[in-house]
Amino acid sequence: MHDFHTLMIEHDRLDKLALELLDVVAGEPDPISALAIRADLSVTLDDHLSKEDGFLYDRLLGDAEQDCYPARVREFHSCFAALAADWKDYLHLWDNECVAADWAGFVGETVEMLERLRARIKAENDLLYPMALQKNHIRLRAAA
């Protein structure tokens, strides 16, 4: 079973990487650093989602007949599916050549994408994880 503490640590890591990338794109053009951080962020995000998507939404949506949460969970899941698709498109569109050729365009789309990702992390921290904890779908801490 997953635990709140570990999931929050993963979210902190994702947020830290997003902030690092935002810091790089706020400065002088540096495609090499930006792409390296983005690659780390992408791998970290994929790893986190492989854990989260399989348990969090399925279990919370499974409570549909017990409470009013599933409507909110469905909304979150739908919004996140759109974000995940947009993230994949962003990664595909902004390859090494495109980033080097259009730094300003890359910066604009990166800032927008990372704002959405960070808002998503905050929403999960504020609503979904506490809900999952309350419903015993995750532990507070890892089992000893």
Tab-separated table of C-alpha atoms in Angstrom:
chain	number	residue	atom	x	y	z
A	1	MET	CA	0.000	0.000	0.000
A	2	HIS	CA	1.229	3.469	-0.837
A	3	ASP	CA	1.762	6.047	1.856
A	4	PHE	CA	1.023	9.748	2.179
A	5	HIS	CA	4.537	10.609	3.339
A	6	THR	CA	6.256	9.021	0.321
A	7	LEU	CA	3.759	10.504	-2.131
A	8	MET	CA	4.338	13.956	-0.660
A	9	ILE	CA	8.113	13.494	-0.952
A	10	GLU	CA	7.620	12.591	-4.617
A	11	HIS	CA	5.458	15.669	-5.128
A	12	ASP	CA	8.105	17.811	-3.459
A	13	ARG	CA	10.705	16.382	-5.854
A	14	LEU	CA	8.472	17.089	-8.859
A	15	ASP	CA	7.831	20.632	-7.673
A	16	LYS	CA	11.549	21.195	-7.081
A	17	LEU	CA	12.366	20.044	-10.616
A	18	ALA	CA	9.606	22.250	-12.041
A	19	LEU	CA	11.024	25.240	-10.163
A	20	GLU	CA	14.544	24.426	-11.393
A	21	LEU	CA	13.295	24.335	-14.967
A	22	LEU	CA	11.379	27.579	-14.493
A	23	ASP	CA	14.561	29.145	-13.149
A	24	VAL	CA	16.543	28.031	-16.203
A	25	VAL	CA	13.973	29.275	-18.712
A	26	ALA	CA	13.783	32.632	-16.906
A	27	GLY	CA	17.430	33.270	-17.746
A	28	GLU	CA	19.560	33.389	-20.842
A	29	PRO	CA	18.901	30.681	-23.437
A	30	ASP	CA	20.324	27.400	-22.157
A	31	PRO	CA	18.737	24.531	-24.080
A	32	ILE	CA	21.148	21.924	-22.731
A	33	SER	CA	20.343	22.630	-19.075
A	34	ALA	CA	16.636	23.056	-19.753
A	35	LEU	CA	16.367	19.767	-21.603
A	36	ALA	CA	18.391	17.911	-18.963
A	37	ILE	CA	16.143	19.140	-16.152
A	38	ARG	CA	13.035	18.496	-18.223
A	39	ALA	CA	14.208	14.933	-18.904
A	40	ASP	CA	14.717	14.365	-15.171
A	41	LEU	CA	11.285	15.846	-14.494
A	42	SER	CA	9.686	13.652	-17.148
A	43	VAL	CA	11.229	10.432	-15.802
A	44	THR	CA	10.322	11.369	-12.228
A	45	LEU	CA	6.775	12.229	-13.281
A	46	ASP	CA	6.348	8.982	-15.232
A	47	ASP	CA	7.560	6.976	-12.251
A	48	HIS	CA	5.221	8.807	-9.890
A	49	LEU	CA	2.221	8.452	-12.195
A	50	SER	CA	2.831	4.748	-12.678
A	51	LYS	CA	2.280	4.387	-8.934
A	52	GLU	CA	-0.446	6.950	-8.472
A	53	ASP	CA	-2.796	6.424	-11.383
A	54	GLY	CA	-3.260	2.731	-10.742
A	55	PHE	CA	-4.415	3.120	-7.174
A	56	LEU	CA	-5.528	6.640	-6.381
A	57	TYR	CA	-8.276	7.293	-8.887
A	58	ASP	CA	-9.486	3.711	-9.172
A	59	ARG	CA	-9.942	3.372	-5.437
A	60	LEU	CA	-11.493	6.786	-4.926
A	61	LEU	CA	-13.857	6.274	-7.851
A	62	GLY	CA	-14.756	2.903	-6.367
A	63	ASP	CA	-16.385	4.773	-3.484
A	64	ALA	CA	-19.031	6.191	-5.826
A	65	GLU	CA	-21.962	4.759	-3.948
A	66	GLN	CA	-20.669	5.714	-0.527
A	67	ASP	CA	-20.225	9.468	-0.772
A	68	CYS	CA	-20.132	12.588	-2.926
A	69	TYR	CA	-16.367	12.560	-3.568
A	70	PRO	CA	-16.364	10.660	-6.863
A	71	ALA	CA	-17.729	13.614	-8.843
A	72	ARG	CA	-14.713	15.634	-7.726
A	73	VAL	CA	-12.413	12.692	-8.352
A	74	ARG	CA	-13.814	12.237	-11.878
A	75	GLU	CA	-13.282	15.945	-12.538
A	76	PHE	CA	-9.692	15.739	-11.287
A	77	HIS	CA	-9.060	12.605	-13.307
A	78	SER	CA	-10.488	14.171	-16.474
A	79	CYS	CA	-8.423	17.341	-16.034
A	80	PHE	CA	-5.350	15.291	-15.318
A	81	ALA	CA	-5.877	13.139	-18.404
A	82	ALA	CA	-5.912	16.332	-20.469
A	83	LEU	CA	-2.753	17.565	-18.743
A	84	ALA	CA	-1.031	14.211	-19.312
A	85	ALA	CA	-1.901	14.314	-23.026
A	86	ASP	CA	-0.719	17.913	-23.291
A	87	TRP	CA	2.526	16.982	-21.499
A	88	LYS	CA	3.204	14.220	-24.043
A	89	ASP	CA	2.481	16.617	-26.905
A	90	TYR	CA	4.772	19.216	-25.328
A	91	LEU	CA	7.613	16.694	-24.993
A	92	HIS	CA	7.146	15.574	-28.586
A	93	LEU	CA	6.903	19.097	-30.003
A	94	TRP	CA	9.832	20.576	-28.104
A	95	ASP	CA	12.690	18.296	-29.064
A	96	ASN	CA	16.340	19.410	-28.991
A	97	GLU	CA	16.219	21.065	-32.406
A	98	CYS	CA	12.988	22.969	-31.759
A	99	VAL	CA	14.155	24.230	-28.377
A	100	ALA	CA	17.394	25.527	-29.882
A	101	ALA	CA	15.555	27.092	-32.835
A	102	ASP	CA	12.761	28.778	-30.848
A	103	TRP	CA	13.872	29.423	-27.285
A	104	ALA	CA	11.174	32.059	-26.693
A	105	GLY	CA	8.411	29.706	-27.842
A	106	PHE	CA	9.808	26.919	-25.684
A	107	VAL	CA	9.960	29.231	-22.680
A	108	GLY	CA	6.337	30.310	-23.107
A	109	GLU	CA	4.992	26.786	-23.430
A	110	THR	CA	7.234	25.498	-20.650
A	111	VAL	CA	6.040	28.150	-18.213
A	112	GLU	CA	2.405	27.397	-19.068
A	113	MET	CA	2.886	23.629	-18.767
A	114	LEU	CA	4.759	23.859	-15.472
A	115	GLU	CA	2.157	26.184	-13.976
A	116	ARG	CA	-0.484	23.578	-14.799
A	117	LEU	CA	1.640	20.761	-13.403
A	118	ARG	CA	2.366	22.634	-10.180
A	119	ALA	CA	-1.326	23.493	-9.764
A	120	ARG	CA	-2.135	19.821	-10.237
A	121	ILE	CA	0.360	18.781	-7.586
A	122	LYS	CA	-1.101	21.324	-5.176
A	123	ALA	CA	-4.646	20.098	-5.836
A	124	GLU	CA	-3.630	16.503	-5.194
A	125	ASN	CA	-1.831	17.527	-2.006
A	126	ASP	CA	-4.775	19.584	-0.787
A	127	LEU	CA	-7.685	17.333	-1.747
A	128	LEU	CA	-6.973	13.923	-3.232
A	129	TYR	CA	-4.261	12.665	-0.917
A	130	PRO	CA	-6.099	13.692	2.259
A	131	MET	CA	-9.243	12.058	0.838
A	132	ALA	CA	-7.338	8.858	0.072
A	133	LEU	CA	-5.826	8.919	3.556
A	134	GLN	CA	-9.225	9.450	5.169
A	135	LYS	CA	-10.663	6.503	3.236
A	136	ASN	CA	-7.705	4.267	4.134
A	137	HIS	CA	-6.578	3.915	0.517
A	138	ILE	CA	-3.109	5.037	1.567
A	139	ARG	CA	-1.210	4.854	4.836
A	140	LEU	CA	0.163	7.879	6.620
A	141	ARG	CA	3.678	6.427	6.583
A	142	ALA	CA	5.376	3.423	5.043
A	143	ALA	CA	4.919	0.174	6.905
A	144	ALA	CA	7.784	-0.661	9.210
